[in-house]
Amino acid sequence: DDRRDVRHISQHFLEKAGAHVSTAEDGRQGIAAALAARDAHKPFELIVMDMQMPNLDGLQATAELRLADIQCPIIALTADAMKGDRERCLEGGCDDYLSKPIDQLQLVNLVAYYTQDITQAELHERRKQRNSKNSIGRK
């Protein structure tokens, strides 16, 4: 997230729940951090991606991460809780959606779900089903 206060509160909520957190100010920094972690054989388990950042927005950053074969869950974070935003984020490669202001319990529960409750195979299958529905809808 480009806003320091949002990064810090999110980090606080997640670290209080036992997570190890890295932060980035924009999409470029986020991509660089994810690639560096992967290349160091310590890949991120999950990414919370702000959709509205300077330099490179969340959808563009998510697309680049997916092209780089980063397969960890990505949760979209946006202040624009408008109709269609969730679908746009999911179609853009995110696995789930959370609107601001950040609800601590909802954030922690989503992170726990994607890091503890769903397997990579289940996540891959959900993405595959979503992608096939999207391609059918475009024909």
PDB file of N, CA and C in Angstrom, residues 39-138:
ATOM      1  N   ASP A  39      13.366 -16.116  -5.247  1.00  0.00           N
ATOM      2  CA  ASP A  39      14.723 -16.460  -5.676  1.00  0.00           C
ATOM      3  C   ASP A  39      15.620 -16.871  -4.505  1.00  0.00           C
ATOM      4  N   ALA A  40      15.277 -16.408  -3.301  1.00  0.00           N
ATOM      5  CA  ALA A  40      16.021 -16.797  -2.098  1.00  0.00           C
ATOM      6  C   ALA A  40      15.466 -18.091  -1.486  1.00  0.00           C
ATOM      7  N   HIS A  41      14.530 -18.721  -2.197  1.00  0.00           N
ATOM      8  CA  HIS A  41      13.876 -19.955  -1.751  1.00  0.00           C
ATOM      9  C   HIS A  41      13.096 -19.760  -0.452  1.00  0.00           C
ATOM     10  N   LYS A  42      12.583 -18.539  -0.264  1.00  0.00           N
ATOM     11  CA  LYS A  42      11.723 -18.217   0.870  1.00  0.00           C
ATOM     12  C   LYS A  42      10.503 -17.463   0.338  1.00  0.00           C
ATOM     13  N   PRO A  43       9.726 -18.126  -0.546  1.00  0.00           N
ATOM     14  CA  PRO A  43       8.622 -17.420  -1.203  1.00  0.00           C
ATOM     15  C   PRO A  43       7.554 -16.971  -0.209  1.00  0.00           C
ATOM     16  N   PHE A  44       6.902 -15.873  -0.564  1.00  0.00           N
ATOM     17  CA  PHE A  44       5.782 -15.397   0.243  1.00  0.00           C
ATOM     18  C   PHE A  44       4.679 -16.447   0.222  1.00  0.00           C
ATOM     19  N   GLU A  45       4.020 -16.608   1.367  1.00  0.00           N
ATOM     20  CA  GLU A  45       2.878 -17.522   1.425  1.00  0.00           C
ATOM     21  C   GLU A  45       1.620 -16.858   0.903  1.00  0.00           C
ATOM     22  N   LEU A  46       1.581 -15.523   0.962  1.00  0.00           N
ATOM     23  CA  LEU A  46       0.388 -14.774   0.581  1.00  0.00           C
ATOM     24  C   LEU A  46       0.780 -13.321   0.356  1.00  0.00           C
ATOM     25  N   ILE A  47       0.051 -12.652  -0.528  1.00  0.00           N
ATOM     26  CA  ILE A  47       0.263 -11.228  -0.782  1.00  0.00           C
ATOM     27  C   ILE A  47      -1.063 -10.503  -0.607  1.00  0.00           C
ATOM     28  N   VAL A  48      -1.037  -9.414   0.164  1.00  0.00           N
ATOM     29  CA  VAL A  48      -2.186  -8.504   0.250  1.00  0.00           C
ATOM     30  C   VAL A  48      -1.809  -7.329  -0.640  1.00  0.00           C
ATOM     31  N   MET A  49      -2.567  -7.136  -1.722  1.00  0.00           N
ATOM     32  CA  MET A  49      -2.200  -6.181  -2.762  1.00  0.00           C
ATOM     33  C   MET A  49      -3.195  -5.028  -2.829  1.00  0.00           C
ATOM     34  N   ASP A  50      -2.698  -3.830  -2.538  1.00  0.00           N
ATOM     35  CA  ASP A  50      -3.526  -2.639  -2.712  1.00  0.00           C
ATOM     36  C   ASP A  50      -3.764  -2.445  -4.207  1.00  0.00           C
ATOM     37  N   MET A  51      -4.961  -2.120  -4.590  1.00  0.00           N
ATOM     38  CA  MET A  51      -5.279  -1.972  -6.002  1.00  0.00           C
ATOM     39  C   MET A  51      -4.954  -0.588  -6.546  1.00  0.00           C
ATOM     40  N   GLN A  52      -4.848   0.414  -5.679  1.00  0.00           N
ATOM     41  CA  GLN A  52      -4.622   1.779  -6.151  1.00  0.00           C
ATOM     42  C   GLN A  52      -3.317   2.317  -5.581  1.00  0.00           C
ATOM     43  N   MET A  53      -2.235   2.075  -6.320  1.00  0.00           N
ATOM     44  CA  MET A  53      -0.913   2.529  -5.892  1.00  0.00           C
ATOM     45  C   MET A  53      -0.281   3.336  -7.017  1.00  0.00           C
ATOM     46  N   PRO A  54       0.671   4.188  -6.658  1.00  0.00           N
ATOM     47  CA  PRO A  54       1.409   4.922  -7.702  1.00  0.00           C
ATOM     48  C   PRO A  54       2.391   3.990  -8.417  1.00  0.00           C
ATOM     49  N   ASN A  55       2.876   4.437  -9.542  1.00  0.00           N
ATOM     50  CA  ASN A  55       3.878   3.742 -10.359  1.00  0.00           C
ATOM     51  C   ASN A  55       3.334   2.502 -11.055  1.00  0.00           C
ATOM     52  N   LEU A  56       2.706   1.613 -10.316  1.00  0.00           N
ATOM     53  CA  LEU A  56       2.144   0.392 -10.890  1.00  0.00           C
ATOM     54  C   LEU A  56       0.999  -0.031  -9.981  1.00  0.00           C
ATOM     55  N   ASP A  57      -0.214  -0.041 -10.507  1.00  0.00           N
ATOM     56  CA  ASP A  57      -1.352  -0.361  -9.642  1.00  0.00           C
ATOM     57  C   ASP A  57      -1.411  -1.860  -9.338  1.00  0.00           C
ATOM     58  N   GLY A  58      -2.314  -2.221  -8.441  1.00  0.00           N
ATOM     59  CA  GLY A  58      -2.406  -3.596  -7.971  1.00  0.00           C
ATOM     60  C   GLY A  58      -2.754  -4.607  -9.035  1.00  0.00           C
ATOM     61  N   LEU A  59      -3.627  -4.251  -9.966  1.00  0.00           N
ATOM     62  CA  LEU A  59      -3.976  -5.192 -11.035  1.00  0.00           C
ATOM     63  C   LEU A  59      -2.788  -5.430 -11.961  1.00  0.00           C
ATOM     64  N   GLN A  60      -2.050  -4.377 -12.285  1.00  0.00           N
ATOM     65  CA  GLN A  60      -0.868  -4.538 -13.122  1.00  0.00           C
ATOM     66  C   GLN A  60       0.199  -5.355 -12.389  1.00  0.00           C
ATOM     67  N   ALA A  61       0.397  -5.068 -11.117  1.00  0.00           N
ATOM     68  CA  ALA A  61       1.383  -5.804 -10.327  1.00  0.00           C
ATOM     69  C   ALA A  61       0.993  -7.279 -10.210  1.00  0.00           C
ATOM     70  N   THR A  62      -0.281  -7.545  -9.987  1.00  0.00           N
ATOM     71  CA  THR A  62      -0.763  -8.924  -9.903  1.00  0.00           C
ATOM     72  C   THR A  62      -0.525  -9.651 -11.216  1.00  0.00           C
ATOM     73  N   ALA A  63      -0.820  -8.990 -12.332  1.00  0.00           N
ATOM     74  CA  ALA A  63      -0.606  -9.608 -13.640  1.00  0.00           C
ATOM     75  C   ALA A  63       0.874  -9.950 -13.835  1.00  0.00           C
ATOM     76  N   GLU A  64       1.756  -9.044 -13.451  1.00  0.00           N
ATOM     77  CA  GLU A  64       3.198  -9.303 -13.592  1.00  0.00           C
ATOM     78  C   GLU A  64       3.648 -10.451 -12.686  1.00  0.00           C
ATOM     79  N   LEU A  65       3.098 -10.505 -11.478  1.00  0.00           N
ATOM     80  CA  LEU A  65       3.453 -11.602 -10.570  1.00  0.00           C
ATOM     81  C   LEU A  65       2.999 -12.942 -11.137  1.00  0.00           C
ATOM     82  N   ARG A  66       1.790 -12.978 -11.675  1.00  0.00           N
ATOM     83  CA  ARG A  66       1.288 -14.232 -12.251  1.00  0.00           C
ATOM     84  C   ARG A  66       2.117 -14.635 -13.471  1.00  0.00           C
ATOM     85  N   LEU A  67       2.528 -13.652 -14.291  1.00  0.00           N
ATOM     86  CA  LEU A  67       3.390 -13.955 -15.443  1.00  0.00           C
ATOM     87  C   LEU A  67       4.744 -14.494 -14.999  1.00  0.00           C
ATOM     88  N   ALA A  68       5.200 -14.066 -13.826  1.00  0.00           N
ATOM     89  CA  ALA A  68       6.465 -14.545 -13.262  1.00  0.00           C
ATOM     90  C   ALA A  68       6.282 -15.860 -12.503  1.00  0.00           C
ATOM     91  N   ASP A  69       5.094 -16.442 -12.618  1.00  0.00           N
ATOM     92  CA  ASP A  69       4.743 -17.716 -11.987  1.00  0.00           C
ATOM     93  C   ASP A  69       4.736 -17.657 -10.460  1.00  0.00           C
ATOM     94  N   ILE A  70       4.389 -16.507  -9.912  1.00  0.00           N
ATOM     95  CA  ILE A  70       4.145 -16.399  -8.467  1.00  0.00           C
ATOM     96  C   ILE A  70       2.720 -16.904  -8.251  1.00  0.00           C
ATOM     97  N   GLN A  71       2.592 -18.034  -7.568  1.00  0.00           N
ATOM     98  CA  GLN A  71       1.296 -18.686  -7.438  1.00  0.00           C
ATOM     99  C   GLN A  71       0.671 -18.576  -6.056  1.00  0.00           C
ATOM    100  N   CYS A  72       1.314 -17.863  -5.143  1.00  0.00           N
ATOM    101  CA  CYS A  72       0.725 -17.731  -3.807  1.00  0.00           C
ATOM    102  C   CYS A  72      -0.598 -16.965  -3.906  1.00  0.00           C
ATOM    103  N   PRO A  73      -1.472 -17.125  -2.927  1.00  0.00           N
ATOM    104  CA  PRO A  73      -2.725 -16.380  -2.935  1.00  0.00           C
ATOM    105  C   PRO A  73      -2.466 -14.873  -2.889  1.00  0.00           C
ATOM    106  N   ILE A  74      -3.285 -14.133  -3.617  1.00  0.00           N
ATOM    107  CA  ILE A  74      -3.231 -12.675  -3.592  1.00  0.00           C
ATOM    108  C   ILE A  74      -4.607 -12.164  -3.200  1.00  0.00           C
ATOM    109  N   ILE A  75      -4.644 -11.370  -2.132  1.00  0.00           N
ATOM    110  CA  ILE A  75      -5.887 -10.749  -1.679  1.00  0.00           C
ATOM    111  C   ILE A  75      -5.850  -9.287  -2.111  1.00  0.00           C
ATOM    112  N   ALA A  76      -6.835  -8.881  -2.885  1.00  0.00           N
ATOM    113  CA  ALA A  76      -6.946  -7.497  -3.337  1.00  0.00           C
ATOM    114  C   ALA A  76      -7.461  -6.638  -2.187  1.00  0.00           C
ATOM    115  N   LEU A  77      -6.862  -5.467  -2.035  1.00  0.00           N
ATOM    116  CA  LEU A  77      -7.279  -4.515  -1.008  1.00  0.00           C
ATOM    117  C   LEU A  77      -7.617  -3.212  -1.715  1.00  0.00           C
ATOM    118  N   THR A  78      -8.836  -2.728  -1.535  1.00  0.00           N
ATOM    119  CA  THR A  78      -9.233  -1.514  -2.233  1.00  0.00           C
ATOM    120  C   THR A  78     -10.156  -0.648  -1.406  1.00  0.00           C
ATOM    121  N   ALA A  79     -10.053   0.639  -1.630  1.00  0.00           N
ATOM    122  CA  ALA A  79     -10.949   1.605  -0.978  1.00  0.00           C
ATOM    123  C   ALA A  79     -12.231   1.753  -1.773  1.00  0.00           C
ATOM    124  N   ASP A  80     -12.210   1.338  -3.020  1.00  0.00           N
ATOM    125  CA  ASP A  80     -13.389   1.472  -3.878  1.00  0.00           C
ATOM    126  C   ASP A  80     -14.244   0.223  -3.804  1.00  0.00           C
ATOM    127  N   ALA A  81     -15.119   0.185  -2.840  1.00  0.00           N
ATOM    128  CA  ALA A  81     -16.011  -0.968  -2.693  1.00  0.00           C
ATOM    129  C   ALA A  81     -17.233  -0.755  -3.577  1.00  0.00           C
ATOM    130  N   MET A  82     -16.998  -0.710  -4.866  1.00  0.00           N
ATOM    131  CA  MET A  82     -18.074  -0.472  -5.818  1.00  0.00           C
ATOM    132  C   MET A  82     -18.456  -1.771  -6.503  1.00  0.00           C
ATOM    133  N   LYS A  83     -19.673  -1.801  -7.020  1.00  0.00           N
ATOM    134  CA  LYS A  83     -20.160  -2.983  -7.721  1.00  0.00           C
ATOM    135  C   LYS A  83     -19.209  -3.325  -8.870  1.00  0.00           C
ATOM    136  N   GLY A  84     -18.840  -4.567  -8.953  1.00  0.00           N
ATOM    137  CA  GLY A  84     -17.956  -5.027 -10.008  1.00  0.00           C
ATOM    138  C   GLY A  84     -16.490  -5.054  -9.632  1.00  0.00           C
ATOM    139  N   ASP A  85     -16.107  -4.374  -8.533  1.00  0.00           N
ATOM    140  CA  ASP A  85     -14.696  -4.340  -8.134  1.00  0.00           C
ATOM    141  C   ASP A  85     -14.181  -5.733  -7.779  1.00  0.00           C
ATOM    142  N   ARG A  86     -14.968  -6.475  -7.020  1.00  0.00           N
ATOM    143  CA  ARG A  86     -14.533  -7.812  -6.610  1.00  0.00           C
ATOM    144  C   ARG A  86     -14.277  -8.684  -7.840  1.00  0.00           C
ATOM    145  N   GLU A  87     -15.225  -8.669  -8.776  1.00  0.00           N
ATOM    146  CA  GLU A  87     -15.093  -9.481  -9.977  1.00  0.00           C
ATOM    147  C   GLU A  87     -13.882  -9.049 -10.800  1.00  0.00           C
ATOM    148  N   ARG A  88     -13.650  -7.743 -10.915  1.00  0.00           N
ATOM    149  CA  ARG A  88     -12.510  -7.233 -11.671  1.00  0.00           C
ATOM    150  C   ARG A  88     -11.199  -7.713 -11.031  1.00  0.00           C
ATOM    151  N   CYS A  89     -11.135  -7.691  -9.713  1.00  0.00           N
ATOM    152  CA  CYS A  89      -9.928  -8.149  -9.008  1.00  0.00           C
ATOM    153  C   CYS A  89      -9.709  -9.644  -9.203  1.00  0.00           C
ATOM    154  N   LEU A  90     -10.780 -10.422  -9.114  1.00  0.00           N
ATOM    155  CA  LEU A  90     -10.657 -11.873  -9.293  1.00  0.00           C
ATOM    156  C   LEU A  90     -10.263 -12.205 -10.726  1.00  0.00           C
ATOM    157  N   GLU A  91     -10.863 -11.517 -11.688  1.00  0.00           N
ATOM    158  CA  GLU A  91     -10.511 -11.737 -13.084  1.00  0.00           C
ATOM    159  C   GLU A  91      -9.065 -11.314 -13.365  1.00  0.00           C
ATOM    160  N   GLY A  92      -8.558 -10.376 -12.587  1.00  0.00           N
ATOM    161  CA  GLY A  92      -7.198  -9.881 -12.764  1.00  0.00           C
ATOM    162  C   GLY A  92      -6.125 -10.742 -12.113  1.00  0.00           C
ATOM    163  N   GLY A  93      -6.521 -11.855 -11.492  1.00  0.00           N
ATOM    164  CA  GLY A  93      -5.541 -12.775 -10.928  1.00  0.00           C
ATOM    165  C   GLY A  93      -5.513 -12.853  -9.413  1.00  0.00           C
ATOM    166  N   CYS A  94      -6.321 -12.024  -8.758  1.00  0.00           N
ATOM    167  CA  CYS A  94      -6.401 -12.097  -7.292  1.00  0.00           C
ATOM    168  C   CYS A  94      -7.292 -13.267  -6.892  1.00  0.00           C
ATOM    169  N   ASP A  95      -7.116 -13.740  -5.679  1.00  0.00           N
ATOM    170  CA  ASP A  95      -7.891 -14.877  -5.194  1.00  0.00           C
ATOM    171  C   ASP A  95      -9.055 -14.463  -4.308  1.00  0.00           C
ATOM    172  N   ASP A  96      -8.957 -13.271  -3.736  1.00  0.00           N
ATOM    173  CA  ASP A  96     -10.039 -12.775  -2.889  1.00  0.00           C
ATOM    174  C   ASP A  96      -9.947 -11.268  -2.827  1.00  0.00           C
ATOM    175  N   TYR A  97     -10.852 -10.667  -2.077  1.00  0.00           N
ATOM    176  CA  TYR A  97     -11.055  -9.229  -2.104  1.00  0.00           C
ATOM    177  C   TYR A  97     -11.401  -8.740  -0.702  1.00  0.00           C
ATOM    178  N   LEU A  98     -10.805  -7.632  -0.307  1.00  0.00           N
ATOM    179  CA  LEU A  98     -11.082  -7.021   0.988  1.00  0.00           C
ATOM    180  C   LEU A  98     -11.151  -5.518   0.780  1.00  0.00           C
ATOM    181  N   SER A  99     -12.211  -4.894   1.289  1.00  0.00           N
ATOM    182  CA  SER A  99     -12.341  -3.446   1.110  1.00  0.00           C
ATOM    183  C   SER A  99     -11.859  -2.708   2.356  1.00  0.00           C
ATOM    184  N   LYS A 100     -11.426  -1.469   2.134  1.00  0.00           N
ATOM    185  CA  LYS A 100     -11.021  -0.587   3.222  1.00  0.00           C
ATOM    186  C   LYS A 100     -12.260   0.144   3.713  1.00  0.00           C
ATOM    187  N   PRO A 101     -12.305   0.577   4.940  1.00  0.00           N
ATOM    188  CA  PRO A 101     -11.267   0.419   5.952  1.00  0.00           C
ATOM    189  C   PRO A 101     -11.101  -1.053   6.347  1.00  0.00           C
ATOM    190  N   ILE A 102      -9.887  -1.390   6.711  1.00  0.00           N
ATOM    191  CA  ILE A 102      -9.549  -2.776   6.996  1.00  0.00           C
ATOM    192  C   ILE A 102     -10.189  -3.225   8.298  1.00  0.00           C
ATOM    193  N   ASP A 103     -10.885  -4.333   8.221  1.00  0.00           N
ATOM    194  CA  ASP A 103     -11.466  -4.971   9.389  1.00  0.00           C
ATOM    195  C   ASP A 103     -10.468  -6.026   9.866  1.00  0.00           C
ATOM    196  N   GLN A 104      -9.971  -5.879  11.083  1.00  0.00           N
ATOM    197  CA  GLN A 104      -8.923  -6.762  11.601  1.00  0.00           C
ATOM    198  C   GLN A 104      -9.320  -8.232  11.526  1.00  0.00           C
ATOM    199  N   LEU A 105     -10.493  -8.573  12.007  1.00  0.00           N
ATOM    200  CA  LEU A 105     -10.923  -9.966  12.033  1.00  0.00           C
ATOM    201  C   LEU A 105     -11.054 -10.533  10.618  1.00  0.00           C
ATOM    202  N   GLN A 106     -11.617  -9.748   9.726  1.00  0.00           N
ATOM    203  CA  GLN A 106     -11.783 -10.213   8.349  1.00  0.00           C
ATOM    204  C   GLN A 106     -10.426 -10.434   7.677  1.00  0.00           C
ATOM    205  N   LEU A 107      -9.482  -9.494   7.881  1.00  0.00           N
ATOM    206  CA  LEU A 107      -8.150  -9.637   7.303  1.00  0.00           C
ATOM    207  C   LEU A 107      -7.448 -10.882   7.836  1.00  0.00           C
ATOM    208  N   VAL A 108      -7.429 -11.027   9.139  1.00  0.00           N
ATOM    209  CA  VAL A 108      -6.749 -12.170   9.754  1.00  0.00           C
ATOM    210  C   VAL A 108      -7.404 -13.483   9.332  1.00  0.00           C
ATOM    211  N   ASN A 109      -8.730 -13.517   9.275  1.00  0.00           N
ATOM    212  CA  ASN A 109      -9.425 -14.738   8.859  1.00  0.00           C
ATOM    213  C   ASN A 109      -9.130 -15.101   7.407  1.00  0.00           C
ATOM    214  N   LEU A 110      -9.092 -14.100   6.526  1.00  0.00           N
ATOM    215  CA  LEU A 110      -8.769 -14.377   5.119  1.00  0.00           C
ATOM    216  C   LEU A 110      -7.342 -14.910   4.978  1.00  0.00           C
ATOM    217  N   VAL A 111      -6.419 -14.282   5.666  1.00  0.00           N
ATOM    218  CA  VAL A 111      -5.027 -14.731   5.602  1.00  0.00           C
ATOM    219  C   VAL A 111      -4.912 -16.148   6.154  1.00  0.00           C
ATOM    220  N   ALA A 112      -5.564 -16.416   7.252  1.00  0.00           N
ATOM    221  CA  ALA A 112      -5.531 -17.770   7.830  1.00  0.00           C
ATOM    222  C   ALA A 112      -6.127 -18.782   6.860  1.00  0.00           C
ATOM    223  N   TYR A 113      -7.236 -18.442   6.247  1.00  0.00           N
ATOM    224  CA  TYR A 113      -7.872 -19.352   5.297  1.00  0.00           C
ATOM    225  C   TYR A 113      -6.916 -19.708   4.155  1.00  0.00           C
ATOM    226  N   TYR A 114      -6.318 -18.693   3.559  1.00  0.00           N
ATOM    227  CA  TYR A 114      -5.467 -18.936   2.391  1.00  0.00           C
ATOM    228  C   TYR A 114      -4.098 -19.508   2.725  1.00  0.00           C
ATOM    229  N   THR A 115      -3.675 -19.414   3.966  1.00  0.00           N
ATOM    230  CA  THR A 115      -2.366 -19.982   4.330  1.00  0.00           C
ATOM    231  C   THR A 115      -2.487 -21.302   5.083  1.00  0.00           C
ATOM    232  N   GLN A 116      -3.676 -21.610   5.605  1.00  0.00           N
ATOM    233  CA  GLN A 116      -3.812 -22.814   6.423  1.00  0.00           C
ATOM    234  C   GLN A 116      -4.926 -23.754   5.989  1.00  0.00           C
ATOM    235  N   ASP A 117      -6.001 -23.214   5.423  1.00  0.00           N
ATOM    236  CA  ASP A 117      -7.187 -24.035   5.192  1.00  0.00           C
ATOM    237  C   ASP A 117      -7.352 -24.558   3.771  1.00  0.00           C
ATOM    238  N   ILE A 118      -6.776 -23.890   2.800  1.00  0.00           N
ATOM    239  CA  ILE A 118      -6.951 -24.308   1.408  1.00  0.00           C
ATOM    240  C   ILE A 118      -5.620 -24.835   0.880  1.00  0.00           C
ATOM    241  N   THR A 119      -5.680 -25.925   0.151  1.00  0.00           N
ATOM    242  CA  THR A 119      -4.450 -26.484  -0.418  1.00  0.00           C
ATOM    243  C   THR A 119      -4.128 -25.789  -1.742  1.00  0.00           C
ATOM    244  N   GLN A 120      -2.881 -25.920  -2.169  1.00  0.00           N
ATOM    245  CA  GLN A 120      -2.485 -25.358  -3.459  1.00  0.00           C
ATOM    246  C   GLN A 120      -3.320 -25.967  -4.578  1.00  0.00           C
ATOM    247  N   ALA A 121      -3.624 -27.257  -4.477  1.00  0.00           N
ATOM    248  CA  ALA A 121      -4.431 -27.919  -5.507  1.00  0.00           C
ATOM    249  C   ALA A 121      -5.838 -27.334  -5.554  1.00  0.00           C
ATOM    250  N   GLU A 122      -6.432 -27.096  -4.389  1.00  0.00           N
ATOM    251  CA  GLU A 122      -7.772 -26.493  -4.347  1.00  0.00           C
ATOM    252  C   GLU A 122      -7.749 -25.072  -4.906  1.00  0.00           C
ATOM    253  N   LEU A 123      -6.725 -24.329  -4.556  1.00  0.00           N
ATOM    254  CA  LEU A 123      -6.587 -22.959  -5.048  1.00  0.00           C
ATOM    255  C   LEU A 123      -6.427 -22.962  -6.567  1.00  0.00           C
ATOM    256  N   HIS A 124      -5.596 -23.850  -7.066  1.00  0.00           N
ATOM    257  CA  HIS A 124      -5.396 -23.964  -8.516  1.00  0.00           C
ATOM    258  C   HIS A 124      -6.715 -24.313  -9.212  1.00  0.00           C
ATOM    259  N   GLU A 125      -7.474 -25.217  -8.632  1.00  0.00           N
ATOM    260  CA  GLU A 125      -8.757 -25.617  -9.225  1.00  0.00           C
ATOM    261  C   GLU A 125      -9.746 -24.453  -9.228  1.00  0.00           C
ATOM    262  N   ARG A 126      -9.795 -23.682  -8.163  1.00  0.00           N
ATOM    263  CA  ARG A 126     -10.679 -22.502  -8.115  1.00  0.00           C
ATOM    264  C   ARG A 126     -10.312 -21.505  -9.206  1.00  0.00           C
ATOM    265  N   ARG A 127      -9.014 -21.279  -9.381  1.00  0.00           N
ATOM    266  CA  ARG A 127      -8.559 -20.354 -10.426  1.00  0.00           C
ATOM    267  C   ARG A 127      -8.938 -20.880 -11.811  1.00  0.00           C
ATOM    268  N   LYS A 128      -8.751 -22.171 -12.002  1.00  0.00           N
ATOM    269  CA  LYS A 128      -9.067 -22.790 -13.285  1.00  0.00           C
ATOM    270  C   LYS A 128     -10.556 -22.649 -13.598  1.00  0.00           C
ATOM    271  N   GLN A 129     -11.398 -22.916 -12.607  1.00  0.00           N
ATOM    272  CA  GLN A 129     -12.847 -22.781 -12.801  1.00  0.00           C
ATOM    273  C   GLN A 129     -13.233 -21.336 -13.084  1.00  0.00           C
ATOM    274  N   ARG A 130     -12.631 -20.409 -12.351  1.00  0.00           N
ATOM    275  CA  ARG A 130     -12.928 -18.992 -12.559  1.00  0.00           C
ATOM    276  C   ARG A 130     -12.501 -18.559 -13.956  1.00  0.00           C
ATOM    277  N   ASN A 131     -11.327 -19.001 -14.379  1.00  0.00           N
ATOM    278  CA  ASN A 131     -10.832 -18.645 -15.704  1.00  0.00           C
ATOM    279  C   ASN A 131     -11.695 -19.227 -16.809  1.00  0.00           C
ATOM    280  N   SER A 132     -12.185 -20.445 -16.619  1.00  0.00           N
ATOM    281  CA  SER A 132     -13.037 -21.049 -17.659  1.00  0.00           C
ATOM    282  C   SER A 132     -14.384 -20.330 -17.717  1.00  0.00           C
ATOM    283  N   LYS A 133     -14.919 -19.906 -16.563  1.00  0.00           N
ATOM    284  CA  LYS A 133     -16.160 -19.131 -16.563  1.00  0.00           C
ATOM    285  C   LYS A 133     -15.963 -17.793 -17.247  1.00  0.00           C
ATOM    286  N   ASN A 134     -14.816 -17.156 -17.003  1.00  0.00           N
ATOM    287  CA  ASN A 134     -14.522 -15.865 -17.615  1.00  0.00           C
ATOM    288  C   ASN A 134     -14.375 -15.999 -19.129  1.00  0.00           C
ATOM    289  N   SER A 135     -13.727 -17.060 -19.580  1.00  0.00           N
ATOM    290  CA  SER A 135     -13.536 -17.212 -21.025  1.00  0.00           C
ATOM    291  C   SER A 135     -14.861 -17.555 -21.710  1.00  0.00           C
ATOM    292  N   ILE A 136     -15.739 -18.280 -21.043  1.00  0.00           N
ATOM    293  CA  ILE A 136     -17.063 -18.574 -21.595  1.00  0.00           C
ATOM    294  C   ILE A 136     -17.877 -17.289 -21.711  1.00  0.00           C
ATOM    295  N   GLY A 137     -17.788 -16.446 -20.677  1.00  0.00           N
ATOM    296  CA  GLY A 137     -18.538 -15.195 -20.660  1.00  0.00           C
ATOM    297  C   GLY A 137     -18.081 -14.211 -21.722  1.00  0.00           C
ATOM    298  N   ARG A 138     -16.858 -14.342 -22.209  1.00  0.00           N
ATOM    299  CA  ARG A 138     -16.329 -13.418 -23.214  1.00  0.00           C
ATOM    300  C   ARG A 138     -16.629 -13.863 -24.642  1.00  0.00           C
TER     301      ARG A 138
END
